[in-house]
Structure formats: C-alpha cells, structure tokens
mmCIF file of C-alpha atoms in Angstrom:
data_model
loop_
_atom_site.group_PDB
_atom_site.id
_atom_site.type_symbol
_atom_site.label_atom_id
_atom_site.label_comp_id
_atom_site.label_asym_id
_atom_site.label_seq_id
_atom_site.Cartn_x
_atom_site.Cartn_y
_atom_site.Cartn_z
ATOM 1 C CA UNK A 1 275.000 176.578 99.445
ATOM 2 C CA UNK A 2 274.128 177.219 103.208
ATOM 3 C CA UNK A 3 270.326 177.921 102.617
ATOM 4 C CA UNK A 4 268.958 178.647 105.814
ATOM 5 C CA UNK A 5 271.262 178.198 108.855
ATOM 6 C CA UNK A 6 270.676 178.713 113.062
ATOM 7 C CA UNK A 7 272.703 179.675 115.745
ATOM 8 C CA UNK A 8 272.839 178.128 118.322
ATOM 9 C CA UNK A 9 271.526 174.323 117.657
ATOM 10 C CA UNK A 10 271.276 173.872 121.631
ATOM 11 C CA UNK A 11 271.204 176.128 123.934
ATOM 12 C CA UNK A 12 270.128 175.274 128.411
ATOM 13 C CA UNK A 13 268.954 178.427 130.578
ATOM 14 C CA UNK A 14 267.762 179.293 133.138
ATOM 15 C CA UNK A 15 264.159 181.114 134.559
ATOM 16 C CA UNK A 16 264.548 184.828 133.695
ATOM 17 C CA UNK A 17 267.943 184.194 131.400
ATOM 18 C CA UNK A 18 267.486 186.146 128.079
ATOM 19 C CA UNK A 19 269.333 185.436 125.224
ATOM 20 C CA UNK A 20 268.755 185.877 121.043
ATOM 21 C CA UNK A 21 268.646 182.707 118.685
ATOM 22 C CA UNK A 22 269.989 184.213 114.925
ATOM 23 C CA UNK A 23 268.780 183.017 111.784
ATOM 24 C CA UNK A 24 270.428 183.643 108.711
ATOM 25 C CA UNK A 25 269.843 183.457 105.157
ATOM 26 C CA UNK A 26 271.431 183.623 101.651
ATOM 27 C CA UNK A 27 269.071 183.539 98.961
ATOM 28 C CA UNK A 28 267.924 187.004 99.165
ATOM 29 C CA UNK A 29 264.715 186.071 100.605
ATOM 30 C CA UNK A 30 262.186 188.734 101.326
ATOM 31 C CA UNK A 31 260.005 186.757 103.807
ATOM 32 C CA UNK A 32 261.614 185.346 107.471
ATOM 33 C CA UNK A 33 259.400 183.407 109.695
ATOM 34 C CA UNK A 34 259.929 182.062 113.789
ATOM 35 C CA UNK A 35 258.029 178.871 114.565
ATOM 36 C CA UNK A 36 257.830 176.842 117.315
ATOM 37 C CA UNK A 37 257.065 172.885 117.211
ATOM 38 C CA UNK A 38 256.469 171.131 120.577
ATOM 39 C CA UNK A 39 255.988 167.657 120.880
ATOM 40 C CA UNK A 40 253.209 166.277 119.215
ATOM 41 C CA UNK A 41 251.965 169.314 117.597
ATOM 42 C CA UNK A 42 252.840 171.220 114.786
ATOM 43 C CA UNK A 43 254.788 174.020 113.645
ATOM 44 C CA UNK A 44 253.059 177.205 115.473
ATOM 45 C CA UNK A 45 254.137 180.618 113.792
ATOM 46 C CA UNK A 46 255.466 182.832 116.571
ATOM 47 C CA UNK A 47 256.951 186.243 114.434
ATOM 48 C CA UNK A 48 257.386 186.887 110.925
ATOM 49 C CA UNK A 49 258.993 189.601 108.733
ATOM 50 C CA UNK A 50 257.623 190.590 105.129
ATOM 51 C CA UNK A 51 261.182 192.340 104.727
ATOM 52 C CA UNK A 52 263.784 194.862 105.988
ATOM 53 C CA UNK A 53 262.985 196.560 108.802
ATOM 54 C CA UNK A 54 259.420 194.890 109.365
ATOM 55 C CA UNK A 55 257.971 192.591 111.705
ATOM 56 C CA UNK A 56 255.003 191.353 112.615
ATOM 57 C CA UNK A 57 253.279 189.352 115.673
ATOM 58 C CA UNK A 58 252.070 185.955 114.565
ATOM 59 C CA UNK A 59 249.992 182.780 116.404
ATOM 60 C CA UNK A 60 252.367 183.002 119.586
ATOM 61 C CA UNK A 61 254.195 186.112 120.010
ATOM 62 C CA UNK A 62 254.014 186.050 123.633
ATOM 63 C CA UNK A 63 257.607 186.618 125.485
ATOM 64 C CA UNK A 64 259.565 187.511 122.443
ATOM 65 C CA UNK A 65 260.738 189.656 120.743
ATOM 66 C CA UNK A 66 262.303 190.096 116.229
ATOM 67 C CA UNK A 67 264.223 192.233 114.620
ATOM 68 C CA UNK A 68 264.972 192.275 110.529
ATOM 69 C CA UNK A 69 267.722 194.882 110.456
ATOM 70 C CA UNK A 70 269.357 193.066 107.822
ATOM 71 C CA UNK A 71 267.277 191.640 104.485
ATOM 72 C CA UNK A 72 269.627 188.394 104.960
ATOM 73 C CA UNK A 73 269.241 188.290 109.079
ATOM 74 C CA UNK A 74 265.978 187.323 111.398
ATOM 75 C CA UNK A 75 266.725 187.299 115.362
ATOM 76 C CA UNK A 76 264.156 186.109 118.134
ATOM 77 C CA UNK A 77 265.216 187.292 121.188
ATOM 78 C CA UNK A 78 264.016 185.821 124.931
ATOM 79 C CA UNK A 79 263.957 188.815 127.548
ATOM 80 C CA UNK A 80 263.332 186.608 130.425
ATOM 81 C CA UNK A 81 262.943 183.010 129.626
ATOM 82 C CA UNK A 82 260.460 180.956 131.049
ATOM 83 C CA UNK A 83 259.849 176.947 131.247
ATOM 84 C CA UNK A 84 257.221 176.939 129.097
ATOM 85 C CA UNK A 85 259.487 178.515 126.086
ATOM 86 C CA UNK A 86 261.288 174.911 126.161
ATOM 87 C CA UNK A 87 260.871 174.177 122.207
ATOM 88 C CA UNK A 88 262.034 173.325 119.151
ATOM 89 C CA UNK A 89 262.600 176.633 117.447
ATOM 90 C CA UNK A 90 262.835 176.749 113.656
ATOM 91 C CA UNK A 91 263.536 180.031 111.220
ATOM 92 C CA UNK A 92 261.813 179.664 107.349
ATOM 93 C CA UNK A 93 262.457 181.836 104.290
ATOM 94 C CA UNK A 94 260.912 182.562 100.952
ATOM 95 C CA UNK A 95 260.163 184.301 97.813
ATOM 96 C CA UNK A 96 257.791 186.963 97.609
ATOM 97 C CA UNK A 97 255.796 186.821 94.756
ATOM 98 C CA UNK A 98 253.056 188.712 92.904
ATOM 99 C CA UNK A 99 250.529 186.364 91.243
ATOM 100 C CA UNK A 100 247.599 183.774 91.590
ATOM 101 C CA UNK A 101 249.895 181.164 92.027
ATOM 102 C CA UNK A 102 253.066 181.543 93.853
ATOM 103 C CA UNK A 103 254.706 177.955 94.432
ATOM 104 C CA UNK A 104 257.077 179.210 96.521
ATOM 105 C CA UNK A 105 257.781 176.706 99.604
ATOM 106 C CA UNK A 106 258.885 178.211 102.867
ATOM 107 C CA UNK A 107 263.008 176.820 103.185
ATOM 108 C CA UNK A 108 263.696 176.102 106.921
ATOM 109 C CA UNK A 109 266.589 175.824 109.232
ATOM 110 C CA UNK A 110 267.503 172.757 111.417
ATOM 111 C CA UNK A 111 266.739 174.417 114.339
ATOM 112 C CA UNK A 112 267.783 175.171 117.617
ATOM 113 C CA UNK A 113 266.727 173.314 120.610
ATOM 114 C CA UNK A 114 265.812 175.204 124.107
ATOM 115 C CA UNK A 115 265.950 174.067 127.469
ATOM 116 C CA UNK A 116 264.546 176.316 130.114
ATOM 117 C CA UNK A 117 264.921 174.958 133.572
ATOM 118 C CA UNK B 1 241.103 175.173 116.902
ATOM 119 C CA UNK B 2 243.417 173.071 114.750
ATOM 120 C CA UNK B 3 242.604 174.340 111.197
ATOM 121 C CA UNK B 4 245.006 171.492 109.802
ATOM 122 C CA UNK B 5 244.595 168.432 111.048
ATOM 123 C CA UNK B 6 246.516 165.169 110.582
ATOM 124 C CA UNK B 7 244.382 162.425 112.193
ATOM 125 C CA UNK B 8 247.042 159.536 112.273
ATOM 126 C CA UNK B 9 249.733 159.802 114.552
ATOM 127 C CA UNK B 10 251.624 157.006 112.771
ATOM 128 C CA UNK B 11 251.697 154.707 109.543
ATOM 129 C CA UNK B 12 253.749 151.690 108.653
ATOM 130 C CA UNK B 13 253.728 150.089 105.055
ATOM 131 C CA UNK B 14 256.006 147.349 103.635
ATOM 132 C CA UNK B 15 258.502 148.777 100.965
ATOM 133 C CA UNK B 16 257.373 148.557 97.394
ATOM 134 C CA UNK B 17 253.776 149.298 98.798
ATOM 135 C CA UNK B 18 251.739 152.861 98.551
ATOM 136 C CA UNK B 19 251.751 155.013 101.576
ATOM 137 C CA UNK B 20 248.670 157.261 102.006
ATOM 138 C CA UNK B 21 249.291 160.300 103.911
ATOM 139 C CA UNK B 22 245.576 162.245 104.474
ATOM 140 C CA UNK B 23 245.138 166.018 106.155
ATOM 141 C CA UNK B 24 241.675 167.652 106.519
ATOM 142 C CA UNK B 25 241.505 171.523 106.936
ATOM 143 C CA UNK B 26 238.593 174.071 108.053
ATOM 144 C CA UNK B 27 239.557 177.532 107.117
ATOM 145 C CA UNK B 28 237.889 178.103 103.634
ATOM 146 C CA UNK B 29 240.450 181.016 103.104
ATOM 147 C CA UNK B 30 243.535 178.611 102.567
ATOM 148 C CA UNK B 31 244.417 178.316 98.782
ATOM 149 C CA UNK B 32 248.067 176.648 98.893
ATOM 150 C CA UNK B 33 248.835 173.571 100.454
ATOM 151 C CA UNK B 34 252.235 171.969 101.090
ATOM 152 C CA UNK B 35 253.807 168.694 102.513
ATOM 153 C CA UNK B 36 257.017 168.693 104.407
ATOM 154 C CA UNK B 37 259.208 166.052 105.503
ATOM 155 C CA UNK B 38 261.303 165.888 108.571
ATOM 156 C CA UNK B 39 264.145 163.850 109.753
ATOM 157 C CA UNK B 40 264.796 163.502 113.776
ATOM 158 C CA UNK B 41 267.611 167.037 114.554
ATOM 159 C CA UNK B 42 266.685 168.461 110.704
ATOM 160 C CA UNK B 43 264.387 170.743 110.012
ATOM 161 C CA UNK B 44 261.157 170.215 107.679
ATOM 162 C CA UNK B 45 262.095 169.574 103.841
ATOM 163 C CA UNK B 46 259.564 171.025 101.410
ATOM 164 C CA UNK B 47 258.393 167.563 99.392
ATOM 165 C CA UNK B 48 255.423 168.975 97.292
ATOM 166 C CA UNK B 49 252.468 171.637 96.706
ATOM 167 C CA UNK B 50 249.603 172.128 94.744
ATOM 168 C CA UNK B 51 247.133 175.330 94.677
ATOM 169 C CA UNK B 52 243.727 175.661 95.073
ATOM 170 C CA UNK B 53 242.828 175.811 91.337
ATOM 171 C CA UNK B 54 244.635 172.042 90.632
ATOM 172 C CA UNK B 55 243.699 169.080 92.264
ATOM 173 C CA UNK B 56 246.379 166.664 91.543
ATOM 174 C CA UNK B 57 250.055 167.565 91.742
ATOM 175 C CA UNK B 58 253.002 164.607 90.757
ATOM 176 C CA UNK B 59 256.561 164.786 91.278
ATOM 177 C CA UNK B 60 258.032 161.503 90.271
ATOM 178 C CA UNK B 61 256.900 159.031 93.147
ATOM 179 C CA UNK B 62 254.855 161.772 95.101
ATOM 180 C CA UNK B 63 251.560 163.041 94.265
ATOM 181 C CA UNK B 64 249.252 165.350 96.216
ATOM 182 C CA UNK B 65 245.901 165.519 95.945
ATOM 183 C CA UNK B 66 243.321 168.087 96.680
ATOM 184 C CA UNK B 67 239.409 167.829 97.095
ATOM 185 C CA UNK B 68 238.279 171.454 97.863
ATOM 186 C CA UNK B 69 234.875 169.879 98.862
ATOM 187 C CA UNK B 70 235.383 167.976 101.429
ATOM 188 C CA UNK B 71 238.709 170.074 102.557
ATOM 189 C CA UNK B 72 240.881 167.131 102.458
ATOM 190 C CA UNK B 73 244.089 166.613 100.936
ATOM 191 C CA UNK B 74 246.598 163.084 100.682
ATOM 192 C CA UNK B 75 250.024 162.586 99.650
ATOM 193 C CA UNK B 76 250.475 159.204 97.837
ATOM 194 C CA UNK B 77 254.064 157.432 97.494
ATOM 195 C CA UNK B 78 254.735 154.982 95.249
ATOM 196 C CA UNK B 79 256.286 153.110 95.777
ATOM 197 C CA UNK B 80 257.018 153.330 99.379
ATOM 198 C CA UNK B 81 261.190 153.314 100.274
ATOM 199 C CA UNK B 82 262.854 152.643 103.491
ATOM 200 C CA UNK B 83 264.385 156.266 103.248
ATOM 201 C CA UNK B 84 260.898 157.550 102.927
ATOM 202 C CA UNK B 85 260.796 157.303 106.794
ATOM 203 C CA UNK B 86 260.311 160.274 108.508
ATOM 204 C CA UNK B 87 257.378 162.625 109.986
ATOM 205 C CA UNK B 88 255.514 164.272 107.002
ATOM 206 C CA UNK B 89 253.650 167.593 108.001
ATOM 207 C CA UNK B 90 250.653 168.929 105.881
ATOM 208 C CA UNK B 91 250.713 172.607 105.876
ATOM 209 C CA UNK B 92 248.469 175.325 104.188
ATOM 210 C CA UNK B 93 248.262 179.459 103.605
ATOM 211 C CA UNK B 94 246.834 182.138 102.387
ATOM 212 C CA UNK B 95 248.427 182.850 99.160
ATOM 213 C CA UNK B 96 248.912 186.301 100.456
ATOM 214 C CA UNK B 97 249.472 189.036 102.998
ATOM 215 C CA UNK B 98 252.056 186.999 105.308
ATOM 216 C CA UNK B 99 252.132 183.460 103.357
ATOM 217 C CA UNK B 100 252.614 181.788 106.750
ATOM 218 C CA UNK B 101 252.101 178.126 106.909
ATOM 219 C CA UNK B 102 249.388 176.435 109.213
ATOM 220 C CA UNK B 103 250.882 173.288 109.941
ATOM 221 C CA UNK B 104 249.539 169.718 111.121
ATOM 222 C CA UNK B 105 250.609 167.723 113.813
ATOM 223 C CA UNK B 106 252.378 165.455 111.660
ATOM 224 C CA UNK B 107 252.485 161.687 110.512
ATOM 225 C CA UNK B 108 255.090 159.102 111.705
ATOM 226 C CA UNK B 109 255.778 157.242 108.334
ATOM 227 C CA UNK B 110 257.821 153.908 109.035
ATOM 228 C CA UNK B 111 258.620 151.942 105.715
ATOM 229 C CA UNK B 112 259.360 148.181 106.821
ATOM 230 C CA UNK B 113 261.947 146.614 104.173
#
C-alpha cells in the first residue's frame, strides 16, 4: 500500500535548470495538492488540483508550473529554477466529499528535497 | 499574515507526563482543523481532527480541543512517549471549495525518558 509516493527524494540544480518533481497516488483520490515547507515555517500551498484535468494557483504559485493529466498523477514542474525555490517540496491527496462534515485528512508524500545553487 | 500560528518553537516533557500542544488562528472562515506529525526525511502524518461544530475530539491518548471563541485549539497527549517525538503542525481549512490546509510553523516535541 504505496499511499502517496515522490520522485525524486533529492534532487541539486543549477540557476535556470528546469526539471518536473512527480507525485503519484493510488487511492483514487480526487484532490492533489504542492506545498512547500522552508525552515521554520510551515507548509505553504503552492498548486492544487480538484481533479482530472484541473489546476489551480494557490498561496505561492510563482515559477511553477502543474499538470493533472492523470486522476492518479500530480507534476510540478520548474522552468528555470532559481535559489530561492531551494525547499522541501511535499505532494498531499484526499477524498472529496459532499457534506457538513468531511473528516477527510490530506495523505502526504515524504517529499523531495531541492537544492538550487 | 500567519492565519495559524504555533507560538512555541519547542516543548520538552518527561515521559508518562501530558504534553500540551496550543495553535491560535484568525480567519473566522476556517471550520476543520487538523494536527500532523512529522518525523525528520518523512512527510507530515495526519494524527487527529475535529470540526467546527465539536469541541473535543479523542483518539486513544490524543485529544484535540477546540474553543471557537477565542480561536484557539490544543492537542493533549497522555501520556507523553519517547516515540511521541517529532514536530507536530496545526493546520486548518475551509471545509470547501479547495480544502487546502493552512498550516503552522510547527512545534518541536522532545519526550525525555
């Protein structure tokens, strides 16, 4: 039971280097989510997806770029990296569901760690 | 403008003792509210929740609880274990639209044996 799994875990480029971290899920989650954490702060949404096909810009979209073209499949691609991208970068999943209470807990990945020099 | 805010950096409590994990938010729009734990090269573990219409939630030595007042929640765990260690995040969303968590800046929880 793989849950929620990223490729790659650590990855060093260079200033203007692109490249596209993969996130991929398999519990037929509807809802993919980017974050970023960098150090001493929390999680800060960067793109999200509310299902196939859609995306959507979130806190810090700045300098990347999603695409959903596969329910099970969230990439965040880098067109021209930049020091200040250096970051823990963790993918999330969940349910969607209808109601007043959902209770449905975002599942994340264990990340992939980004050096821009 | 941090709308989740975790005020202590760090906590250490002997083993056997109850840890008290606080988080005060601002936005008035946030109705579910989640605490995550994280290990050092793992990503955040979903511990517990509670919604805006409870304001206690247990799961076995974890409780969470909610004062929509004062916009302040804690985690409580008793009692405290060594593998309890770890940096807990408070986290909170609107129950709808995008359902993306608002995180804190996390709490270094060291449980001495």
């Amino acid at each position: 039971n793989a849950g929620v799994t990223q490729t790659p875990k650590f990855r060093v480029l260079k200033t203007g280097q692109s490249m596209t971290l993969l996130c991929a899920q398999d519990m037929n989650h509807e809802y993919m989510y980017w974050y970023r954490q960098d150090p001493g702060m929390g999680l800060r949404l960067i793109h999200y997806s509310v299902g196939e096909g859609t995306t959507a810009k979130g806190e810090v979209p700045d300098g990347y770029n999603v695409s959903r073209l596969k329910k099970q499949n969230f990439l965040l691609g880098l067109e021209s990296a930049a020091p200040s991208q250096t970051s823990v970068y963790f993918c999330a999943s969940s349910y969607h569901v209808t109601g007043l209470v959902s209770n449905q807990p975002q599942h994340f990945g264990d990340g992939t760690r980004l050096s821009i020099l | 403008d941090q709308q989740v805010k975790q005020n202590s950096p760090s906590l250490s409590v002997q083993e056997g003792r109850i840890s008290i994990l606080n988080c005060d938010y601002t936005n008035s729009m946030f109705d579910y509210f989640l605490w995550y734990k994280k290990y050092p090269a793992e990503g955040p573990t979903f511990l517990i929740s509670i919604s805006s219409i409870k304001d206690k939630n247990e799961d076995g030595r974890f409780t969470v609880f909610l004062n929509k007042s004062a916009k302040h929640l804690s985690l409580h765990i008793v009692p405290s274990q060594p593998g309890d260690s770890a940096v807990y995040f408070c986290a909170a969303s609107v129950d709808t639209g995008r359902r993306a968590l608002t995180f804190g800046s996390g709490t270094r929880l060291q449980v001495q044996p």
